[in-house]
Short mmCIF file of C-alpha atoms in Angstrom, two decimals:
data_model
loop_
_atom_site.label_atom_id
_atom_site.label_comp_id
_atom_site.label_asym_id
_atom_site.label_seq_id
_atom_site.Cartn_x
_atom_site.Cartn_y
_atom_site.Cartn_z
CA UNK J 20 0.00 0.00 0.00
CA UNK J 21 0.66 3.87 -0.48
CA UNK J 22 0.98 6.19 3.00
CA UNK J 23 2.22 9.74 2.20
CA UNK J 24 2.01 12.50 4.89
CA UNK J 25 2.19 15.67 4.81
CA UNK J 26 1.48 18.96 7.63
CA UNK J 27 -2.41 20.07 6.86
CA UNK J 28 -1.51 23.70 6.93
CA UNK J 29 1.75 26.08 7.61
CA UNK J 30 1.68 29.57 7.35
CA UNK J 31 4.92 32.01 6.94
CA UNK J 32 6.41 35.27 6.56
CA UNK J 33 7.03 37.22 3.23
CA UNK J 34 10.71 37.04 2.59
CA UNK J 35 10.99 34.12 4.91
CA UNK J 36 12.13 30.55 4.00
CA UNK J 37 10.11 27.47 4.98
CA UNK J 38 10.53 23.90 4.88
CA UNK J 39 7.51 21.34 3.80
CA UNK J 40 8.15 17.99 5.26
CA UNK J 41 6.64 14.85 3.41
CA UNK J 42 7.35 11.04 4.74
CA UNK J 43 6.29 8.15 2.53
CA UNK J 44 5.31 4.28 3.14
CA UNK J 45 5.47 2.43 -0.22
CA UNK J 46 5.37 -0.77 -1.97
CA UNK J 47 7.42 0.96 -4.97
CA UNK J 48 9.36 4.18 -4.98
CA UNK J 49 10.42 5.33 -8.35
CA UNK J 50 11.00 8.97 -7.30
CA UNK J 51 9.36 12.03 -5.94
CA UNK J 52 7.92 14.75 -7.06
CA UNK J 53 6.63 18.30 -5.81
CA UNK J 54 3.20 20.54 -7.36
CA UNK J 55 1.91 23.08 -6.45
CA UNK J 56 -1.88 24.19 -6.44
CA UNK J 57 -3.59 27.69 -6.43
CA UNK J 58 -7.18 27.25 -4.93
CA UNK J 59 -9.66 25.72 -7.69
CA UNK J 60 -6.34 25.35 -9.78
CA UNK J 61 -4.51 22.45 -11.39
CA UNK J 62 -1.15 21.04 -10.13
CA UNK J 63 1.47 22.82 -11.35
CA UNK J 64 5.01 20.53 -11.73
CA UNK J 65 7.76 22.23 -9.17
CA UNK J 66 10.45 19.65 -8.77
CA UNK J 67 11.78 16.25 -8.87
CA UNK J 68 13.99 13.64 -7.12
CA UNK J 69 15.17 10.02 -7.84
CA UNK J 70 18.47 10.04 -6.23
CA UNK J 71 19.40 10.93 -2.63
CA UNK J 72 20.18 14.81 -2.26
CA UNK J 73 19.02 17.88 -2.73
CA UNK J 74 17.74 19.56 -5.86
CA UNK J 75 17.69 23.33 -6.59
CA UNK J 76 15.56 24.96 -8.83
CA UNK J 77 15.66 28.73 -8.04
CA UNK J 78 13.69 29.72 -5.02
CA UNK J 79 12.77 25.92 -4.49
CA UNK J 80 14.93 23.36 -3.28
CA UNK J 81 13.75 19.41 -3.07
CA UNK J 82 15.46 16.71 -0.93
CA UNK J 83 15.07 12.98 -0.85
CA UNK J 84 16.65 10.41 1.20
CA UNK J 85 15.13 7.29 0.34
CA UNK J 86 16.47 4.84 3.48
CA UNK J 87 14.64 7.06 5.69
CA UNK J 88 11.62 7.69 3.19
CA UNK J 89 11.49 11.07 3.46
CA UNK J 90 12.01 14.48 1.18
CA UNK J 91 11.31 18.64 1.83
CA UNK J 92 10.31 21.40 -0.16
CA UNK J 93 11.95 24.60 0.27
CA UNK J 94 10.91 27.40 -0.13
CA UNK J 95 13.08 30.72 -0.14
CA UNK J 96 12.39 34.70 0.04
CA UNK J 97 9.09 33.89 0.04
CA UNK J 98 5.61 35.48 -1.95
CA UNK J 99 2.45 36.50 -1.41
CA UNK J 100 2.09 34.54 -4.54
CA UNK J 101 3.47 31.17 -3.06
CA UNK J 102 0.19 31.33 -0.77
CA UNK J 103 -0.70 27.25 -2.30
CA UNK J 104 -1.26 23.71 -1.22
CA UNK J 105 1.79 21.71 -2.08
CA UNK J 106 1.76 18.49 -2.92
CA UNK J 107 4.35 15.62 -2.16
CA UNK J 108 3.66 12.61 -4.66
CA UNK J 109 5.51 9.50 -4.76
CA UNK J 110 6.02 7.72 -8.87
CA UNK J 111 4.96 4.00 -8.64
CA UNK J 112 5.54 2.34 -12.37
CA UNK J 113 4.14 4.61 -14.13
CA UNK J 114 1.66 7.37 -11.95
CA UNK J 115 1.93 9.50 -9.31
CA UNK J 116 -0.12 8.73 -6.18
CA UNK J 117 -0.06 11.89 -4.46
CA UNK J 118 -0.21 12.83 -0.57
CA UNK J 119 -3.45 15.59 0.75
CA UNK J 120 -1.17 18.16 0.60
CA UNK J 121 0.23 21.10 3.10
CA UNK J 122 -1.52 24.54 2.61
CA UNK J 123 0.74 26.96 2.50
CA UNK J 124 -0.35 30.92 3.84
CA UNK J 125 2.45 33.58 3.43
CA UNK J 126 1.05 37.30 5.45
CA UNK J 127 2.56 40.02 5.06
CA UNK R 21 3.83 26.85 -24.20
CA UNK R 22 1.73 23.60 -25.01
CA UNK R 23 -0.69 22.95 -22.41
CA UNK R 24 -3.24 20.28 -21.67
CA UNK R 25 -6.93 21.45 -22.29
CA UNK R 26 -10.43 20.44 -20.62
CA UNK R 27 -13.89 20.75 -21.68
CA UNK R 28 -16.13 21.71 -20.18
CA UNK R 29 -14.85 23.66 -17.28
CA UNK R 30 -17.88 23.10 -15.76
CA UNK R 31 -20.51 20.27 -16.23
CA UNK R 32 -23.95 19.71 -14.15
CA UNK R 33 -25.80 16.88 -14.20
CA UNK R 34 -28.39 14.79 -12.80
CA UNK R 35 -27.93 11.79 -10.71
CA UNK R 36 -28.24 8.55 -13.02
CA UNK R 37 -27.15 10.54 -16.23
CA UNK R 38 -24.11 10.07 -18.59
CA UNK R 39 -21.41 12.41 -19.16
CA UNK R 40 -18.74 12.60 -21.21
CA UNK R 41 -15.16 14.71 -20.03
CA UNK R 42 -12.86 15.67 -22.80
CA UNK R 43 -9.44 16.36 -22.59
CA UNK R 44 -6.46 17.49 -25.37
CA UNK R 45 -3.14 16.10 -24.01
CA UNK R 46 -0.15 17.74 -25.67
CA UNK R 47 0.81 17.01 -28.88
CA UNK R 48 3.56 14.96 -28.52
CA UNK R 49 2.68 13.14 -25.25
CA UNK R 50 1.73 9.56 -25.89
CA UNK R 51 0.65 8.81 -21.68
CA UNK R 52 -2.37 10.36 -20.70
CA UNK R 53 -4.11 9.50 -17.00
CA UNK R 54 -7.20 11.21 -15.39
CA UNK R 55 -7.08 11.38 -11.69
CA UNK R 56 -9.77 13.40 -9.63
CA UNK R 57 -9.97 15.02 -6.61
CA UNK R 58 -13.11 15.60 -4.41
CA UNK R 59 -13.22 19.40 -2.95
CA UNK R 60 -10.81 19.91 -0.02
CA UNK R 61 -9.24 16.50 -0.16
CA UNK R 62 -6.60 14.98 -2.29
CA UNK R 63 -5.82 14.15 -5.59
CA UNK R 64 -6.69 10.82 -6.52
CA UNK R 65 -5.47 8.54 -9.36
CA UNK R 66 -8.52 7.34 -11.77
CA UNK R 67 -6.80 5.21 -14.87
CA UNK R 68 -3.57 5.70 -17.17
CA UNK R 69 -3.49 5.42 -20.85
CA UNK R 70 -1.17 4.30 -22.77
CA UNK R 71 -0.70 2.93 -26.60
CA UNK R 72 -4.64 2.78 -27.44
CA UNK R 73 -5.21 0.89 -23.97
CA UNK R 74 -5.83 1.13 -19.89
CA UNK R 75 -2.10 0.43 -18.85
CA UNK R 76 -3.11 0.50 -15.02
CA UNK R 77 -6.65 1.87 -13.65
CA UNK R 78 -7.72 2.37 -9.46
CA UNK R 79 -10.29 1.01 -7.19
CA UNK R 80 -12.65 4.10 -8.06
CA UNK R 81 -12.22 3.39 -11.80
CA UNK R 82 -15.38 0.64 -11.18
CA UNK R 83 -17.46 -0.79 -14.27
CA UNK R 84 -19.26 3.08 -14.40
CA UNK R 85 -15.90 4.42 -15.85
CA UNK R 86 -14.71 4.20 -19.32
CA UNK R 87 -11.57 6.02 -21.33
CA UNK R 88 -11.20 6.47 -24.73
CA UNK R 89 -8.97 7.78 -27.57
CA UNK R 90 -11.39 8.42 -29.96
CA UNK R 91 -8.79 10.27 -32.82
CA UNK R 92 -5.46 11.49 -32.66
CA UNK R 93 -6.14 14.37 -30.55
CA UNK R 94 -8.70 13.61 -27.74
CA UNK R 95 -8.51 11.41 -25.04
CA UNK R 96 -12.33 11.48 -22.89
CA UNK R 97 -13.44 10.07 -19.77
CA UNK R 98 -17.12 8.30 -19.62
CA UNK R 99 -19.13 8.25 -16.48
CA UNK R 100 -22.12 5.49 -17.28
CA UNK R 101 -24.72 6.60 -14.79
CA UNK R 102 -23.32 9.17 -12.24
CA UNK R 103 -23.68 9.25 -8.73
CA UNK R 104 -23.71 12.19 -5.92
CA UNK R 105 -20.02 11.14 -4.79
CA UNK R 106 -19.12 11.31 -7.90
CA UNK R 107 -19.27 15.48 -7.74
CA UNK R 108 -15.13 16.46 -7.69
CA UNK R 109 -12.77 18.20 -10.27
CA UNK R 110 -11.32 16.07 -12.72
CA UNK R 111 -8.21 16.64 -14.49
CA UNK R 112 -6.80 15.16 -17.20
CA UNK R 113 -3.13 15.10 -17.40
CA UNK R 114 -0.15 13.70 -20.20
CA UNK R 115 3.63 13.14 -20.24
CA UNK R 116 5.77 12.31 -22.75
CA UNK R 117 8.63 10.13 -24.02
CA UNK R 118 9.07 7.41 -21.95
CA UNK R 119 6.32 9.08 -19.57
CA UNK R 120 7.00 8.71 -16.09
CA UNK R 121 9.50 6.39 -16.66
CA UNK R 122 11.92 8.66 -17.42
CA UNK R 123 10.80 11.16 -14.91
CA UNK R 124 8.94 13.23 -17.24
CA UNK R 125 6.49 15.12 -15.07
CA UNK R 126 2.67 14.96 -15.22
CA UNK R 127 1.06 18.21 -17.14
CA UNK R 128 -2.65 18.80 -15.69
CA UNK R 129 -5.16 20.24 -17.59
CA UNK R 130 -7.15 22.91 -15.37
CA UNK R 131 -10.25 20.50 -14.80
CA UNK R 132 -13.96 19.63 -15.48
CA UNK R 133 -15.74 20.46 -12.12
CA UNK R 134 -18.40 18.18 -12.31
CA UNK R 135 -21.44 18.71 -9.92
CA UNK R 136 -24.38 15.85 -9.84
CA UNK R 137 -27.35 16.79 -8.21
#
C-alpha cells in the first residue's frame, strides 16, 4: 500500500524561508515529485527527485533520502504569490499517487 | 507553451445521467491518465493510458468508468450513470517520451468540475 504524509496547513512570513516535510510508506518508490496548487487550480510541476540529495531549482529546493523515506520542499524569500497547497507525490511504475497536501499561507 | 486542455470547465448533471469529459493532451505526449480530486481532499489517481489501452486503472475506476482515444487528438473520460459522490474536479493530465518512466512530469489540464445533483 501507499501512505504519504504531509502537515495540513503552515503559514509564513514574506521574505521568509520554509521547509515542507513529506514522509512516505510504499510498496514501490520510483522517485518524488513536488506541485503546487492555487485554490480551484490544477497542479502545477515544481520539482523532482530520484536520487538521494538535494535539488535546486531557483527559489525551491527538493530533498530525498530514500532509506529514511522522506524528502522537503523549500521554499526561499518567500511570496504573497506562493500562498498554495503543495503536494508531495511518490512515482509507482508509471503514476503519481499523491499525498493531501500542506496549505501553505504567506502574510505580510 | 503547449498545455493540456479540458472541456467543459464546468458540467452539471443529474444523478443517473451520462457524461462525457474531454481532454487534449499535448501534442507529442503519448501517456495520458485522469485522476480526480473531491473538494478539499486529495488528488486521486482514476486510470492511465497508454498505446490505445488502460495500462493500469484504481479502485474508483469501477465498471461506471470508461476512457477512450477516440482520434489522434482527444482522449475522454465516460461516467455510465453518475452518482452524488461522484461530484469532484477532474483533471486530465499527459507526459511524454518514456512518460513517467523517465521522470517526465505529469502536465494537468485545469479540470472539469463536475457537480451531480
Amino acid at each position: 500500500g501507499q501512505n504519504i504524509d504531509q502537515p495540513t496547513e503552515m503559514t509564513a512570513t514574506e521574505g521568509a524561508i520554509v521547509q515542507i516535510n513529506c514522509t512516505y510508506q510504499t510498496s514501490g518508490f520510483n522517485g518524488l515529485f513536488w506541485y503546487q496548487q492555487h485554490a480551484g487550480e490544477a497542479p502545477t510541476f515544481l520539482s523532482y527527485n530520484v536520487l538521494d540529495g538535494l535539488e535546486e531549482k531557483g527559489r525551491f529546493s527538493s530533498f530525498l533520502s530514500r532509506s529514511k523515506g522522506y524528502s522537503y520542499l523549500l521554499l526561499k524569500e518567500l511570496q504573497m504569490k506562493d500562498s498554495a497547497s503543495y503536494l508531495c507525490a511518490v512515482k509507482g511504475y508509471n503514476k503519481l499517487i499523491f499525498g493531501a497536501g500542506t496549505r501553505l499561507a504567506v502574510h505580510p | 507553451e503547449p498545455e493540456v486542455t479540458q472541456t467543459p470547465s464546468h458540467q452539471v448533471t443529474q444523478m443517473g445521467q451520462e457524461v462525457i469529459l474531454r481532454c487534449v493532451p499535448i501534442s507529442n505526449h503519448l501517456y495520458f491518465y485522469w485522476y480526480r480530486q473531491i473538494l478539499g481532499q486529495k488528488v486521486e489517481f482514476l486510470v492511465s493510458f497508454y498505446n490505445n489501452e488502460i495500462s493500469e486503472k484504481s479502485e474508483i475506476f469501477d465498471d461506471q468508468f470508461s476512457v477512450e482515444r477516440p482520434d489522434g487528438s482527444n482522449f475522454t473520460l465516460k461516467i455510465r450513470s453518475t452518482k452524488l459522490e461522484d461530484s469532484a474536479m477532474y483533471f486530465c493530465a499527459s507526459t511524454g517520451t518514456g512518460g513517467l518512466l523517465n521522470n517526465s512530469p505529469l502536465h494537468f489540464g485545469n479540470g472539469t468540475r463536475l457537480t451531480v445533483t
